[in-house]
Amino acid sequence: MHTAAQSTGIFADLKNKIESKTARVGIVGLGYVGLPLAVEFANAGFSVTGIDVLQGKVDSLNRGQSHVQDVASSEVAKLMGAKRLQATTDFSVVRDLDTINICVPTPLRKTKDPDMSYIVSAVEEIAKHFHPGLLIILESTTYPGTTDELLLPTFEKLGLKVGEDFFLCFSPERVDPGNPVYQTSNTPKVVGGVTPACTEMGRVFFSQALDHVVPVSNTRVAEMVKLLENTFRMINIGLVNEMAIMCDGMGINVWEVIDAAATKPFGFMPFYPGPGLGGHCIPIDPFYLSWKTKQSGIEARFIELAGYINGNMPHFVLDKIQNALNESGKAVKGSHVHIAGVAYKRNIDDMRESPALDVLLLLRKRGAKVTYSDPYVPQLKLDTLMLESADLISSAAAADCVVIITDHSSFDYGGLVASSKLVVDTRNALKGMESPKIVRL
Ligand SMILES: NC(=O)c1ccc[n+]([C@@H]2O[C@H](COP(=O)([O-])OP(=O)(O)OC[C@H]3O[C@@H](n4cnc5c(N)ncnc54)[C@H](O)[C@@H]3O)[C@@H](O)[C@H]2O)c1
């Protein structure tokens, strides 16, 4: 609902600029989240400036090269050529911007505490060049309260009033790298502002480039939405991983169980077991929530338990490899184990938190010789060891055991089974194939 104040002054000016697409859009952090968003707004007709701290990334973008798999270099080159998109390391461009989306990393520290340093640093740089009439939207996944407790005081200290002089929102990012159906433009976007005017400005902004916007009442709701989504996934994956361990103990094929259960048309949603969690979201985000709730004396017990079960999966996979080798008269020590797929999920090049790293390290610790194949990851650093992706079929033939960690669709699974002595399949990539060589999770 519009108030009288919203039809005049700073609110109306900014809204008009956004609706007429003359607003100058800034995206801080040009990674998996920021670059697709920048491209979406540039394609919608806005002039977009991306700001990143990495000079190399900025230079290659300005040369028209994309570093994100879901964004084609030709797209970046086209938008750069049309002067719709530009990249810089210089935060002073904030003076000329009307909107800023913050998409910087939010990792966990070793102690599983949130590392807010990237957000703090970006916000401090923005504050140096802050001006009335700015819309700021935080997109980095974080604990509920971050926008209110960390961003708002920094900007209000400058003497400006939120909801009147500037607008501040949180909008969770839902990008699913490698998803051929849902990309930035057709994935509904939740947005919540510090005040109703902020929410409305956020809604108007996203509506210019995205198909569906979902306004919520405040920033904390928006922050919690993301944590519910990712915690839901993490806990369900934990449950199904525990099911896999139980089924293994009872000699039941867990994959067949899940497929049959998924025929129920209501009240069931399939999740699949695997070698462990990977990526920048599911293994990390729920711990933002448990860290925050601990401060109010509430223990997030589901999260801790699922974290424990999921974190143990690489060890379970190691046991499977060990048992499979033992049955063929070999030990892990001295055996050659070849890993098929090291990226954290199918058909992408992202190695962040990939369980393949844990499995490789555990195998090395037990004295195995390890090699790997991954068409998306040409090189891999494992402690001090530098590995290079090798040909799948000839490596499979040379190895004592092949372990499928990531089920890339380009792998020749028939050829893999035919040429290998033993295959441990942690993803059901060999569904429908029967062979005494195959050991399933
Ligand atoms: N990758 C995903 O699938 C995904 C999905 C949903 C949400 N998220 C969340 O979105 C946020 C960004 O994730 P990402 O995957 O795009 O990370 P990323 O590492 O791919 O990109 C982040 C970018 O920010 C830059 N950066 C770091 N500090 C900066 C600073 N102070 N100023 C400007 N730039 C800075 C980095 O150089 C990098 O280019 C995280 O909070 C993440 O949890 C990620």
Coordinates of C-alpha atoms and ligand atoms in Angstrom, one line a residue:
M1 CA 0.0 0.0 0.0
H2 CA 1.3 3.5 -0.9
T3 CA 1.5 6.3 1.6
A4 CA 1.4 10.0 0.8
A5 CA 5.2 10.2 1.4
Q6 CA 5.7 7.5 -1.2
S7 CA 4.2 9.4 -4.1
T8 CA 6.7 12.3 -3.7
G9 CA 10.4 12.9 -2.9
I10 CA 13.1 10.3 -2.7
F11 CA 10.8 7.2 -2.8
A12 CA 9.0 8.4 -5.9
D13 CA 12.2 9.5 -7.7
L14 CA 13.9 6.2 -7.2
K15 CA 10.7 4.2 -8.0
N16 CA 10.4 6.2 -11.3
K17 CA 14.0 5.6 -12.1
I18 CA 13.6 1.8 -11.6
E19 CA 10.4 1.6 -13.5
S20 CA 11.8 3.6 -16.4
K21 CA 15.0 1.4 -16.2
T22 CA 17.1 4.5 -16.0
A23 CA 18.3 3.5 -12.5
R24 CA 21.9 2.6 -12.4
V25 CA 22.3 -0.9 -11.0
G26 CA 25.3 -2.1 -9.0
I27 CA 26.2 -5.7 -8.1
V28 CA 28.9 -6.2 -5.4
G29 CA 30.5 -9.6 -5.7
L30 CA 30.6 -11.2 -9.2
G31 CA 30.5 -14.9 -8.5
Y32 CA 28.0 -17.7 -9.0
V33 CA 25.2 -15.4 -7.7
G34 CA 26.3 -11.9 -8.6
L35 CA 27.2 -12.4 -12.3
P36 CA 24.0 -14.1 -13.4
L37 CA 22.0 -11.4 -11.5
A38 CA 24.1 -8.6 -13.2
V39 CA 23.5 -10.2 -16.6
E40 CA 19.7 -10.5 -15.9
F41 CA 19.4 -6.8 -15.1
A42 CA 21.6 -5.8 -18.0
N43 CA 19.4 -7.9 -20.3
A44 CA 16.3 -6.2 -18.8
G45 CA 17.6 -2.9 -20.1
F46 CA 19.5 -1.5 -17.1
S47 CA 23.0 -0.1 -17.1
V48 CA 24.8 -2.5 -14.7
T49 CA 28.1 -2.0 -12.9
G50 CA 29.7 -5.0 -11.2
I51 CA 32.1 -4.4 -8.4
D52 CA 34.5 -7.2 -7.2
V53 CA 37.7 -7.1 -5.2
L54 CA 39.6 -9.5 -7.6
Q55 CA 41.2 -7.5 -10.4
G56 CA 41.8 -10.6 -12.5
K57 CA 38.1 -11.4 -12.5
V58 CA 37.1 -7.8 -13.3
D59 CA 39.7 -7.7 -16.2
S60 CA 38.5 -10.9 -17.8
L61 CA 34.8 -9.8 -17.5
N62 CA 35.7 -6.5 -19.2
R63 CA 37.3 -8.6 -21.9
G64 CA 34.0 -10.4 -22.3
Q65 CA 35.0 -13.7 -20.6
S66 CA 32.7 -15.3 -18.1
H67 CA 34.0 -17.4 -15.2
V68 CA 30.6 -18.8 -14.3
Q69 CA 29.4 -21.9 -16.1
D70 CA 25.7 -20.7 -16.3
V71 CA 26.7 -17.5 -18.0
A72 CA 28.0 -17.7 -21.6
S73 CA 31.1 -15.5 -22.4
S74 CA 29.2 -14.4 -25.6
E75 CA 26.5 -13.0 -23.3
V76 CA 29.0 -11.0 -21.3
A77 CA 30.8 -9.8 -24.4
K78 CA 27.5 -8.7 -26.0
L79 CA 26.5 -6.7 -22.9
M80 CA 29.9 -5.2 -22.4
G81 CA 29.9 -4.2 -26.1
A82 CA 26.5 -2.6 -25.7
K83 CA 27.8 -0.7 -22.6
R84 CA 25.0 -2.3 -20.5
L85 CA 27.5 -4.1 -18.3
Q86 CA 30.9 -3.1 -16.9
A87 CA 33.1 -4.3 -14.1
T88 CA 35.4 -2.5 -11.7
T89 CA 37.3 -2.9 -8.4
D90 CA 36.7 0.8 -7.6
F91 CA 33.9 1.3 -5.0
S92 CA 33.7 5.1 -5.7
V93 CA 31.3 4.2 -8.6
V94 CA 28.7 3.8 -5.7
R95 CA 28.3 7.6 -5.9
D96 CA 26.7 7.2 -9.3
L97 CA 24.6 4.1 -8.5
D98 CA 20.9 3.9 -7.5
T99 CA 20.7 0.3 -6.4
I100 CA 23.2 -2.2 -5.0
N101 CA 22.9 -5.9 -4.5
I102 CA 25.5 -7.4 -2.2
C103 CA 26.4 -11.0 -3.3
V104 CA 29.7 -11.6 -1.4
P105 CA 30.7 -15.0 0.2
T106 CA 29.5 -16.0 3.7
P107 CA 31.7 -19.0 4.6
L108 CA 32.0 -20.6 8.0
R109 CA 35.1 -20.4 10.1
K110 CA 36.7 -23.7 11.2
T111 CA 34.8 -23.4 14.5
K112 CA 31.5 -23.3 12.4
D113 CA 30.9 -19.6 13.3
P114 CA 29.7 -17.4 10.5
D115 CA 32.5 -15.4 8.8
M116 CA 30.9 -12.0 8.2
S117 CA 34.1 -10.3 7.1
Y118 CA 33.2 -10.2 3.4
I119 CA 29.9 -8.5 4.1
V120 CA 31.4 -6.1 6.6
S121 CA 34.2 -5.1 4.2
A122 CA 31.7 -4.6 1.3
V123 CA 29.3 -2.6 3.5
E124 CA 32.2 -0.4 4.8
E125 CA 33.3 0.4 1.2
I126 CA 29.7 1.2 0.2
A127 CA 29.3 3.5 3.2
K128 CA 32.3 5.6 2.1
H129 CA 30.4 6.6 -1.0
F130 CA 26.8 6.3 0.3
H131 CA 24.2 8.9 -0.8
P132 CA 20.4 9.5 -0.3
G133 CA 18.2 7.6 -2.7
L134 CA 20.1 4.3 -2.7
L135 CA 18.4 0.9 -2.6
I136 CA 20.6 -1.7 -0.9
I137 CA 19.7 -5.4 -1.1
L138 CA 21.7 -8.0 0.7
E139 CA 21.7 -11.4 -1.1
S140 CA 24.4 -13.3 0.7
T141 CA 23.0 -16.2 2.8
T142 CA 23.3 -15.3 6.5
Y143 CA 21.7 -15.6 9.9
P144 CA 18.4 -13.9 10.7
G145 CA 19.1 -10.4 12.0
T146 CA 22.1 -9.6 9.8
T147 CA 20.5 -6.9 7.8
D148 CA 19.0 -5.1 10.8
E149 CA 22.0 -5.6 13.2
L150 CA 25.0 -5.3 10.8
L151 CA 24.0 -3.2 7.8
L152 CA 21.3 -0.8 9.1
P153 CA 23.5 0.8 11.9
T154 CA 26.4 1.3 9.5
F155 CA 24.2 3.3 7.1
E156 CA 22.1 5.1 9.7
K157 CA 25.3 6.3 11.3
L158 CA 25.7 8.4 8.2
G159 CA 22.7 10.5 9.4
L160 CA 20.1 9.1 6.8
K161 CA 16.8 7.6 7.6
V162 CA 15.9 4.1 6.4
G163 CA 12.6 3.9 4.4
E164 CA 12.8 7.6 3.6
D165 CA 16.3 8.6 2.6
F166 CA 17.5 5.1 1.6
F167 CA 16.0 1.7 1.3
L168 CA 17.3 -1.6 2.7
C169 CA 16.2 -5.2 2.0
F170 CA 17.3 -8.8 2.3
S171 CA 16.5 -11.1 -0.6
P172 CA 17.7 -14.7 -0.5
E173 CA 19.4 -16.0 -3.5
R174 CA 18.1 -19.4 -4.8
V175 CA 20.4 -19.9 -7.8
D176 CA 20.9 -23.6 -8.5
P177 CA 24.1 -23.8 -10.6
G178 CA 23.7 -26.1 -13.6
N179 CA 19.9 -26.3 -13.4
P180 CA 18.6 -26.3 -17.0
V181 CA 15.0 -25.3 -16.1
Y182 CA 15.2 -22.8 -13.2
Q183 CA 17.6 -19.9 -13.6
T184 CA 17.7 -16.4 -12.1
S185 CA 14.8 -15.0 -14.1
N186 CA 12.2 -17.8 -13.6
T187 CA 12.9 -18.6 -10.0
P188 CA 10.5 -16.7 -7.6
K189 CA 12.4 -14.1 -5.6
V190 CA 11.6 -13.4 -2.0
V191 CA 12.3 -9.9 -0.7
G192 CA 11.8 -8.3 2.7
G193 CA 12.6 -4.7 3.7
V194 CA 13.4 -3.0 7.0
T195 CA 10.3 -0.9 6.5
P196 CA 7.2 -1.4 4.2
A197 CA 8.6 1.3 1.8
C198 CA 11.9 -0.7 1.6
T199 CA 10.0 -3.9 0.8
E200 CA 7.9 -2.1 -1.9
M201 CA 11.1 -0.7 -3.4
G202 CA 12.7 -4.1 -3.4
R203 CA 9.6 -5.6 -5.0
V204 CA 9.5 -3.0 -7.8
F205 CA 13.2 -3.5 -8.4
F206 CA 13.1 -7.3 -8.9
S207 CA 9.9 -7.1 -10.9
Q208 CA 11.7 -5.3 -13.7
A209 CA 13.9 -8.3 -14.5
L210 CA 12.4 -11.4 -12.8
D211 CA 9.2 -13.3 -13.5
H212 CA 7.8 -13.6 -9.9
V213 CA 8.5 -11.6 -6.8
V214 CA 7.3 -12.7 -3.3
P215 CA 7.3 -9.7 -0.8
V216 CA 7.5 -10.7 2.9
S217 CA 7.0 -8.5 5.9
N218 CA 10.6 -7.9 7.0
T219 CA 14.2 -8.7 6.5
R220 CA 14.3 -11.4 9.2
V221 CA 11.5 -13.4 7.6
A222 CA 13.4 -13.2 4.2
E223 CA 16.7 -14.3 5.9
M224 CA 14.9 -17.2 7.7
V225 CA 13.2 -18.3 4.4
K226 CA 16.6 -19.2 2.9
L227 CA 17.7 -21.0 6.1
L228 CA 14.4 -23.0 6.2
E229 CA 14.9 -24.0 2.5
N230 CA 18.5 -25.1 3.0
T231 CA 18.0 -26.7 6.4
F232 CA 15.1 -28.7 4.9
R233 CA 17.4 -30.1 2.3
M234 CA 20.2 -30.8 4.6
I235 CA 18.1 -32.6 7.1
N236 CA 16.3 -34.7 4.5
I237 CA 19.6 -35.6 2.9
G238 CA 20.8 -36.6 6.4
L239 CA 17.7 -38.8 6.9
V240 CA 18.1 -40.5 3.6
N241 CA 21.8 -41.0 4.2
E242 CA 20.9 -42.7 7.5
M243 CA 18.4 -44.8 5.6
A244 CA 21.2 -45.8 3.2
I245 CA 23.4 -46.9 6.1
M246 CA 20.4 -48.9 7.6
C247 CA 19.5 -50.5 4.3
D248 CA 23.2 -51.4 3.7
G249 CA 23.2 -53.2 7.1
M250 CA 20.1 -55.1 6.1
G251 CA 21.0 -55.9 2.5
I252 CA 18.3 -53.7 1.0
N253 CA 18.7 -51.6 -2.1
V254 CA 18.0 -48.1 -0.8
W255 CA 17.6 -46.7 -4.3
E256 CA 14.8 -49.1 -5.1
V257 CA 13.1 -48.2 -1.8
I258 CA 13.3 -44.5 -2.6
D259 CA 12.0 -44.9 -6.2
A260 CA 9.1 -47.0 -5.0
A261 CA 8.3 -44.6 -2.2
A262 CA 8.3 -41.7 -4.7
T263 CA 5.4 -43.2 -6.5
K264 CA 3.2 -42.0 -3.6
P265 CA 1.5 -39.0 -5.1
F266 CA 1.2 -37.0 -1.9
G267 CA 3.1 -36.6 1.4
F268 CA 6.5 -37.8 0.2
M269 CA 9.4 -36.1 -1.6
P270 CA 12.4 -38.1 -2.7
F271 CA 15.9 -37.2 -1.5
Y272 CA 18.9 -39.3 -2.4
P273 CA 21.9 -40.5 -0.4
G274 CA 25.4 -39.8 -1.5
P275 CA 29.1 -39.5 -0.5
G276 CA 28.4 -36.4 1.6
L277 CA 27.3 -32.8 1.2
G278 CA 29.0 -30.3 -1.0
G279 CA 28.7 -26.8 -2.3
H280 CA 28.7 -23.4 -0.7
C281 CA 25.1 -23.7 0.7
I282 CA 23.7 -26.9 2.1
P283 CA 26.7 -27.9 4.2
I284 CA 27.1 -24.4 5.6
D285 CA 23.9 -22.3 5.8
P286 CA 22.1 -24.4 8.5
F287 CA 25.1 -23.7 10.8
Y288 CA 24.4 -20.0 10.5
L289 CA 21.0 -20.7 12.0
S290 CA 22.3 -23.0 14.8
W291 CA 25.0 -20.4 15.7
K292 CA 22.3 -17.7 16.0
T293 CA 19.8 -19.7 17.9
K294 CA 22.4 -20.9 20.4
Q295 CA 22.7 -17.2 21.5
S296 CA 19.0 -17.4 22.6
G297 CA 19.7 -20.7 24.4
I298 CA 17.9 -22.8 21.7
E299 CA 19.7 -25.9 20.5
A300 CA 19.2 -26.7 16.8
R301 CA 19.3 -30.5 17.4
F302 CA 18.1 -31.6 13.9
I303 CA 20.8 -29.6 12.3
E304 CA 23.6 -30.9 14.5
L305 CA 22.4 -34.5 14.0
A306 CA 22.1 -34.2 10.2
G307 CA 25.5 -32.5 10.1
Y308 CA 27.0 -35.4 12.0
I309 CA 25.4 -38.0 9.7
N310 CA 26.2 -36.2 6.5
G311 CA 29.8 -35.4 7.7
N312 CA 30.3 -39.2 8.3
M313 CA 29.3 -40.3 4.7
P314 CA 32.9 -40.1 3.3
H315 CA 33.9 -42.5 6.0
F316 CA 31.0 -44.8 5.2
V317 CA 32.1 -44.7 1.5
L318 CA 35.7 -45.5 2.6
D319 CA 34.4 -48.5 4.5
K320 CA 32.5 -49.6 1.4
I321 CA 35.6 -49.3 -0.8
Q322 CA 37.7 -51.2 1.9
N323 CA 35.1 -54.1 2.1
A324 CA 34.8 -54.3 -1.7
L325 CA 38.6 -54.5 -2.1
N326 CA 38.9 -57.0 0.8
E327 CA 36.4 -59.3 -0.9
S328 CA 38.5 -59.2 -4.1
G329 CA 41.5 -60.2 -2.0
K330 CA 43.1 -56.7 -1.8
A331 CA 43.6 -54.0 0.8
V332 CA 43.2 -50.3 0.5
K333 CA 46.9 -49.9 1.3
G334 CA 48.8 -50.2 -2.0
S335 CA 45.7 -50.4 -4.2
H336 CA 45.0 -48.0 -7.0
V337 CA 41.6 -46.3 -6.5
H338 CA 40.3 -44.1 -9.3
I339 CA 37.6 -41.5 -8.5
A340 CA 35.0 -40.7 -11.3
G341 CA 33.8 -37.2 -10.7
V342 CA 35.1 -34.8 -8.1
A343 CA 32.8 -31.7 -8.5
Y344 CA 30.3 -31.4 -5.7
K345 CA 27.4 -32.3 -8.0
R346 CA 26.6 -33.5 -11.4
N347 CA 27.5 -31.5 -14.5
I348 CA 29.1 -28.5 -12.8
D349 CA 32.7 -27.3 -12.2
D350 CA 32.3 -26.2 -8.5
M351 CA 34.6 -28.0 -6.1
R352 CA 33.6 -26.1 -2.9
E353 CA 33.2 -28.5 0.0
S354 CA 33.1 -31.4 -2.4
P355 CA 33.0 -34.8 -0.6
A356 CA 35.3 -36.1 -3.2
L357 CA 38.1 -34.2 -1.4
D358 CA 37.4 -36.0 1.9
V359 CA 37.2 -39.4 0.2
L360 CA 40.5 -38.8 -1.7
L361 CA 42.2 -37.7 1.5
L362 CA 40.9 -40.6 3.5
L363 CA 42.1 -43.0 0.8
R364 CA 45.6 -41.4 0.7
K365 CA 45.8 -41.6 4.4
R366 CA 45.1 -45.4 4.2
G367 CA 47.9 -45.8 1.7
A368 CA 46.0 -46.0 -1.6
K369 CA 47.3 -44.6 -4.8
V370 CA 44.6 -42.2 -6.1
T371 CA 43.7 -40.8 -9.5
Y372 CA 40.6 -39.1 -10.8
S373 CA 38.6 -38.1 -13.9
D374 CA 36.4 -35.1 -14.2
P375 CA 35.7 -33.2 -17.4
Y376 CA 34.8 -30.1 -15.4
V377 CA 37.9 -30.1 -13.1
P378 CA 41.1 -30.4 -15.0
Q379 CA 43.4 -30.1 -12.0
L380 CA 42.9 -30.7 -8.3
K381 CA 45.1 -29.8 -5.3
L382 CA 45.1 -32.4 -2.5
D383 CA 47.2 -31.2 0.4
T384 CA 50.6 -30.8 -1.3
L385 CA 49.7 -33.1 -4.2
M386 CA 48.7 -31.7 -7.5
L387 CA 46.5 -34.2 -9.5
E388 CA 45.4 -33.9 -13.1
S389 CA 42.2 -35.3 -14.5
A390 CA 42.9 -38.6 -16.4
D391 CA 41.1 -40.5 -19.1
L392 CA 38.2 -42.3 -17.5
I393 CA 38.3 -45.7 -19.4
S394 CA 42.0 -46.3 -19.4
S395 CA 42.3 -45.2 -15.8
A396 CA 39.4 -47.5 -14.8
A397 CA 41.2 -50.4 -16.6
A398 CA 44.4 -49.7 -14.7
A399 CA 42.8 -49.2 -11.2
D400 CA 41.9 -51.9 -8.7
C401 CA 38.7 -50.0 -7.9
V402 CA 36.7 -47.1 -9.4
V403 CA 34.5 -45.0 -7.2
I404 CA 31.7 -42.9 -8.7
I405 CA 31.5 -39.8 -6.5
T406 CA 29.9 -37.4 -9.0
D407 CA 27.5 -38.8 -11.7
H408 CA 28.3 -36.4 -14.6
S409 CA 26.1 -37.2 -17.6
S410 CA 29.0 -37.2 -20.0
F411 CA 30.7 -40.3 -18.4
D412 CA 30.6 -43.5 -20.5
Y413 CA 29.1 -45.7 -17.7
G414 CA 28.9 -48.8 -19.9
G415 CA 32.5 -48.5 -20.9
L416 CA 33.5 -47.8 -17.3
V417 CA 31.9 -51.0 -16.0
A418 CA 33.3 -53.1 -18.9
S419 CA 36.9 -51.9 -18.4
S420 CA 37.0 -51.9 -14.5
K421 CA 37.6 -54.7 -12.1
L422 CA 35.4 -53.2 -9.3
V423 CA 33.1 -50.2 -9.2
V424 CA 31.7 -48.6 -6.0
D425 CA 28.7 -46.4 -7.1
T426 CA 27.8 -43.8 -4.5
R427 CA 25.2 -42.1 -6.7
N428 CA 23.2 -44.9 -8.4
A429 CA 24.8 -43.7 -11.7
L430 CA 24.7 -47.4 -12.8
K431 CA 21.0 -47.8 -12.3
G432 CA 19.6 -50.7 -14.3
M433 CA 23.1 -52.3 -14.8
E434 CA 23.8 -55.6 -13.3
S435 CA 27.3 -56.9 -12.7
P436 CA 29.1 -58.7 -9.9
K437 CA 31.7 -55.8 -10.2
I438 CA 29.2 -53.2 -9.0
V439 CA 28.9 -52.3 -5.3
R440 CA 26.2 -49.8 -4.6
L441 CA 25.9 -47.4 -1.7
Ligands
LIG1 N1 26.6 -20.5 -5.3 C1 25.4 -20.8 -5.0 O1 24.8 -21.8 -5.5 C2 24.6 -20.0 -4.0 C3 23.2 -20.2 -4.0 C4 22.4 -19.4 -3.1 C5 23.1 -18.5 -2.3 N2 24.4 -18.3 -2.3 C6 25.0 -17.3 -1.4 O2 25.4 -16.2 -2.2 C7 26.6 -15.6 -1.7 C8 27.6 -15.5 -2.8 O3 27.9 -16.8 -3.2 P1 28.7 -17.1 -4.5 O4 28.5 -18.6 -4.7 O5 28.3 -16.2 -5.6 O6 30.2 -16.8 -4.1 P2 31.4 -16.6 -5.1 O7 32.6 -16.9 -4.3 O8 31.2 -17.3 -6.4 O9 31.4 -15.1 -5.4 C9 31.6 -14.1 -4.5 C10 32.4 -12.9 -5.2 O10 32.5 -11.9 -4.3 C11 33.8 -11.3 -4.4 N3 34.1 -10.5 -3.2 C12 34.5 -11.0 -2.0 N4 34.6 -10.0 -1.1 C13 34.2 -8.9 -1.7 C14 34.1 -7.5 -1.3 N5 34.4 -7.2 -0.1 N6 33.6 -6.7 -2.2 C15 33.3 -7.0 -3.5 N7 33.4 -8.3 -3.9 C16 33.9 -9.2 -3.1 C17 34.7 -12.5 -4.7 O11 35.9 -12.0 -5.3 C18 33.8 -13.3 -5.6 O12 34.0 -12.9 -7.0 C19 26.9 -16.4 -0.5 O13 26.4 -15.9 0.7 C20 26.3 -17.8 -0.8 O14 26.0 -18.5 0.4 C21 25.2 -19.0 -3.2

